[in-house]
Amino acid sequence: MKTINMKSLFCITALALAGISSQAQSFDPRPQFGDDLPTVQYTVQKYAHLQNLTIQLNEFEQPEYTVDSTHRADGVDDVTMCYQDFWYLFNERLYNVCTHYIVVNGKYEYMEEQFPDIPQDQLETSVKRMGFQQKIGDMYFSDAYDYYYKIYTKREGATWEYHATDVSKLPENIRAIVQKGIAAGRSKASTGNKDTLRATNTADFELRPAHYLFMEAEEFSDGLAVVAADKYGEVMIKSFGKNNKFGYINKSGVFQILPIYESAQPFKDGFAIVQSEYRSNPHFINKAGKNQFNQYFREARNFSEGFAVVGGVDKLYGCIDTTGKLITQFRYDKIGDFKNGYARVYRDGKWGFINGKGVEVVLPQFSAVRDFHEGYAFVEKQADGGTYYQYIDSTYKIAFELRAEAVSPDDAHYLGRNEYYDFHNGVIKIIYYPRGHFVGREIRYIDTKGKSLNTAVGRLAYLGEDALFVEKGYRGPYSGLKNIKDRWQVEPQFEEIGNFSEGLAKVKLNDNWGYINRNGDVVINKDILKPKGSILNTYPITSAENFSEGLALIESRSGFGYINHDGAWVIEPSFYKATSFKNGFARVKIPGRTEWYYIDKIGRIIRPERR
């Protein structure tokens, strides 16, 4: 029998709904409020069947889902689906959970779940993180007051109920407050935004009141972020992509371009690439959602420095400018993105460079090239039966030549996958193999005149800020920092050292992470200096990222959060997935949910738009 990590249970659900049969492609896995009893029973039984089919086909050691239906004398029917060893992310443990779909007078009215051994306040924290922050008594309403959770404790344990808001069924003393909240939510959704989006997009998109989940989310770029939106559903129950469409939100969380596309890429230089249907030809849209150039391309890449690579006939490529005009005809087999004023081009088996006017400033003649960096580009040329590794400058002349052993034929992936051969702060890093591939390997740092500055050893050497280099010590497993004069600036003492960012670098020691300054002083989390087994002042940091926009993403016992340069929590660790800040926002996932949210630098969640 096969075993499975229960954290992967969500993947099982997705597989069951998307890959088991053609029926799963069109099956909505959750009852809808107002469904009649037979529909609820069928939907729940079908959902459980698909789950169990996945478990059986994959021979997982996972208990199967069970479904039961009970009729009460008071006109209430309880359709119950139970599952054992279910992983609830908000508490990171396994539960035996039964979900009750309560049908009142023949119509599905609400969902109920109990959680043994979980305190009620933990459920309250969870629903707040899901966006239900409008608390009235024991009810937690969404911002639009159209749905709410009711939380209380009964004999079976802490319990929540999930309802669609029906004001007539609420206690009389809160009806006016809720009615006012509903009216405010509708007003916000309809003023200015809906009419504009109707005009600039399509009437086919569903605009009825709903919540949207961001099942996929990208960083903000050019003021907008591309997201894949899905309808808001019950906890842990979604259509897993069946309803996903891509659109763009602004920094208020409002859709500036509705999610109507089968695929979409981030905005660059004011334009984005989208596809309206699966396998349809891509086109560029502007921030109003219009086809900017009124044409479609065989292939297209994002704009870079005012130019975009597009594919034409005969599988050849050209470049367009921001007016849609071709600056070079469809004549190349490959074209790189523009970087530092130039783009790499490939035709007839050789590489060269073009400028922003489409002129071949360096004719295709090289077997390999890299982009220009700080006025220099690496080139490889085959001539006279030999291979030459050279750097050309911005006058397109040879600046200097490397020794033949600078690039091993077996190590050619360095040319395409890292920055070793690009200039940074006037220095490049070259790996030499004077006695053959990976035998007596040397790492050398070379200036713009081809002069070797120092020789280093170790596998962890790379460029950092201000040409500082992380090196292994000659003895022992520890790393330190060297400058370009081959002198230790920070003696080897850390297990791992990251790149410097905003004046600090992450370091690992004794299975704990902290941050050092350029002098090697530990300025954040000095507990890392304590030997293993010592009493610590704070919980260990299990992972850390570089500082970005004044904050660093770190993981501790409670999840992911963000600290400032003083090491103080700015956003408490409460997320189970998170990214670093960029352009003022970070993307996070909240325990108990699988969709993405955006937060600002004080931890406020940018809500999915309510309509």
XYZ file of N, CA and C in Angstrom, residues 181-265:
255
model
N -24.867 47.464 6.568
C -23.617 46.947 6.014
C -23.797 46.393 4.620
N -24.908 45.702 4.381
C -25.186 45.159 3.046
C -25.345 46.289 2.037
N -26.070 47.322 2.422
C -26.284 48.459 1.509
C -24.968 49.155 1.181
N -24.103 49.305 2.200
C -22.811 49.953 1.963
C -21.951 49.122 1.033
N -21.984 47.800 1.199
C -21.207 46.929 0.332
C -21.673 46.981 -1.099
N -22.989 47.002 -1.303
C -23.510 47.074 -2.670
C -23.181 48.408 -3.316
N -23.261 49.451 -2.527
C -22.953 50.780 -3.062
C -21.507 50.855 -3.513
N -20.599 50.326 -2.693
C -19.175 50.349 -3.036
C -18.908 49.555 -4.293
N -19.620 48.433 -4.452
C -19.361 47.571 -5.605
C -19.892 48.159 -6.901
N -20.903 49.011 -6.817
C -21.560 49.458 -8.039
C -21.144 50.843 -8.495
N -20.529 51.648 -7.641
C -20.221 53.027 -8.016
C -18.958 53.115 -8.838
N -19.085 53.665 -10.020
C -17.918 53.955 -10.839
C -17.303 52.737 -11.477
N -17.087 51.699 -10.702
C -16.270 50.596 -11.178
C -17.005 49.687 -12.154
N -18.219 49.266 -11.829
C -18.905 48.282 -12.641
C -19.183 48.798 -14.041
N -19.688 50.041 -14.147
C -20.000 50.584 -15.472
C -18.757 50.689 -16.332
N -17.652 51.108 -15.720
C -16.409 51.224 -16.472
C -15.960 49.864 -16.977
N -16.034 48.866 -16.109
C -15.573 47.547 -16.498
C -16.502 46.912 -17.526
N -17.779 47.174 -17.422
C -18.697 46.679 -18.448
C -18.319 47.235 -19.818
N -17.971 48.510 -19.824
C -17.684 49.170 -21.096
C -16.358 48.710 -21.681
N -15.382 48.450 -20.832
C -14.041 48.169 -21.336
C -13.745 46.678 -21.454
N -14.622 45.832 -20.986
C -14.365 44.410 -21.077
C -15.486 43.689 -21.816
N -16.142 42.788 -21.175
C -17.125 41.973 -21.870
C -18.358 41.788 -21.010
N -19.491 41.751 -21.660
C -20.739 41.545 -20.927
C -20.921 40.081 -20.536
N -20.051 39.203 -21.066
C -20.184 37.787 -20.766
C -19.745 37.439 -19.355
N -18.917 38.320 -18.761
C -18.419 38.021 -17.410
C -19.531 38.224 -16.391
N -19.567 37.316 -15.427
C -20.643 37.318 -14.439
C -20.425 38.423 -13.416
N -21.375 39.348 -13.308
C -21.218 40.490 -12.423
C -22.177 40.458 -11.232
N -22.778 39.316 -10.989
C -23.679 39.260 -9.842
C -22.866 39.320 -8.552
N -23.480 39.724 -7.422
C -22.713 39.828 -6.175
C -22.025 38.512 -5.825
N -20.741 38.572 -5.553
C -19.970 37.375 -5.219
C -18.651 37.782 -4.584
N -17.985 36.822 -4.012
C -16.612 37.019 -3.576
C -15.719 36.267 -4.548
N -14.479 36.683 -4.638
C -13.556 35.975 -5.508
C -12.332 35.546 -4.726
N -11.856 34.357 -5.042
C -10.634 33.846 -4.460
C -9.502 34.043 -5.455
N -8.344 34.430 -4.960
C -7.167 34.540 -5.814
C -6.420 33.207 -5.730
N -6.741 32.300 -6.635
C -6.109 30.988 -6.627
C -4.670 31.056 -7.112
N -4.361 32.046 -7.940
C -2.995 32.348 -8.330
C -2.817 33.851 -8.215
N -1.625 34.288 -7.869
C -1.399 35.722 -7.678
C 0.063 36.040 -7.974
N 0.295 37.084 -8.748
C 1.645 37.513 -9.093
C 1.970 38.824 -8.380
N 3.233 39.207 -8.432
C 3.644 40.475 -7.838
C 3.035 41.645 -8.607
N 2.902 42.780 -7.910
C 2.466 43.987 -8.593
C 3.554 44.457 -9.549
N 3.135 44.843 -10.731
C 4.043 45.337 -11.749
C 3.313 46.409 -12.539
N 3.923 47.563 -12.674
C 3.255 48.694 -13.334
C 1.947 49.049 -12.639
N 1.866 48.834 -11.336
C 0.687 49.215 -10.564
C -0.438 48.215 -10.560
N -0.304 47.099 -11.302
C -1.356 46.086 -11.361
C -0.757 44.713 -11.075
N -1.592 43.812 -10.591
C -1.166 42.434 -10.346
C -2.102 41.490 -11.072
N -1.532 40.504 -11.747
C -2.354 39.511 -12.436
C -2.745 38.431 -11.438
N -4.033 38.078 -11.430
C -4.548 37.066 -10.515
C -5.457 36.112 -11.286
N -5.519 34.882 -10.783
C -6.497 33.923 -11.277
C -7.621 33.878 -10.255
N -8.814 34.263 -10.661
C -9.926 34.416 -9.725
C -10.865 33.228 -9.809
N -11.363 32.814 -8.641
C -12.340 31.750 -8.538
C -13.447 32.228 -7.606
N -14.614 31.668 -7.733
C -15.720 32.079 -6.870
C -15.437 31.701 -5.426
N -15.908 32.530 -4.523
C -15.681 32.308 -3.091
C -16.531 31.139 -2.621
N -15.903 30.153 -1.987
C -16.631 28.972 -1.540
C -16.390 28.676 -0.077
N -16.893 27.556 0.367
C -16.741 27.178 1.755
C -15.300 26.760 2.043
N -14.982 26.675 3.318
C -13.621 26.340 3.722
C -13.208 24.995 3.127
N -12.067 25.002 2.436
C -11.447 23.809 1.866
C -12.219 23.213 0.695
N -13.249 23.867 0.219
C -14.031 23.289 -0.879
C -14.077 24.305 -2.010
N -13.486 23.946 -3.140
C -13.418 24.872 -4.270
C -13.571 24.098 -5.562
N -13.614 24.809 -6.664
C -13.716 24.154 -7.953
C -12.354 23.826 -8.531
N -11.280 24.186 -7.829
C -9.924 23.818 -8.205
C -9.636 24.129 -9.667
N -9.910 25.359 -10.069
C -9.519 25.809 -11.388
C -10.608 25.770 -12.421
N -11.736 25.101 -12.146
C -12.785 25.017 -13.164
C -13.298 26.390 -13.539
N -13.378 27.299 -12.572
C -13.881 28.643 -12.847
C -12.772 29.678 -12.976
N -11.520 29.254 -12.905
C -10.432 30.220 -12.899
C -10.335 30.989 -14.215
N -10.237 32.289 -14.089
C -9.920 33.167 -15.204
C -8.949 34.222 -14.692
N -8.129 34.741 -15.589
C -7.103 35.688 -15.188
C -7.543 37.119 -15.471
N -7.237 37.995 -14.522
C -7.500 39.416 -14.670
C -6.468 40.198 -13.880
N -6.725 41.498 -13.711
C -5.741 42.371 -13.071
C -6.422 43.236 -12.017
N -5.832 43.266 -10.827
C -6.336 44.115 -9.760
C -5.378 45.285 -9.553
N -5.932 46.387 -9.026
C -5.080 47.505 -8.647
C -4.706 47.362 -7.165
N -4.015 48.350 -6.627
C -3.504 48.225 -5.268
C -4.574 48.418 -4.199
N -5.803 48.650 -4.628
C -6.924 48.658 -3.686
C -7.639 47.316 -3.668
N -7.162 46.376 -4.482
C -7.797 45.070 -4.566
C -8.964 45.024 -5.516
N -9.171 46.093 -6.280
C -10.306 46.182 -7.211
C -9.857 45.728 -8.594
N -10.688 44.962 -9.270
C -10.368 44.532 -10.625
C -10.384 45.743 -11.559
N -9.231 46.078 -12.086
C -9.163 47.095 -13.132
C -9.439 46.474 -14.492
N -9.026 45.232 -14.666
C -9.350 44.460 -15.866
C -9.932 43.143 -15.378
N -11.154 42.870 -15.743
C -11.879 41.718 -15.203
C -11.197 40.398 -15.538
N -11.388 39.385 -14.713
C -10.813 38.061 -14.987
C -11.594 37.333 -16.084
N -11.189 37.576 -17.309
C -11.878 37.001 -18.463
C -10.926 36.221 -19.360
N -9.644 36.155 -18.981
C -8.644 35.582 -19.875
C -8.246 34.178 -19.451
N -7.923 33.367 -20.452
C -7.460 32.007 -20.190
C -6.039 32.020 -19.626
N -5.230 32.982 -20.034
C -3.899 33.159 -19.464
C -3.534 34.628 -19.546
N -2.653 35.059 -18.667
C -2.253 36.468 -18.629
C -0.882 36.585 -17.984
N -0.133 37.594 -18.400
C 1.187 37.851 -17.852
C 1.220 39.239 -17.233
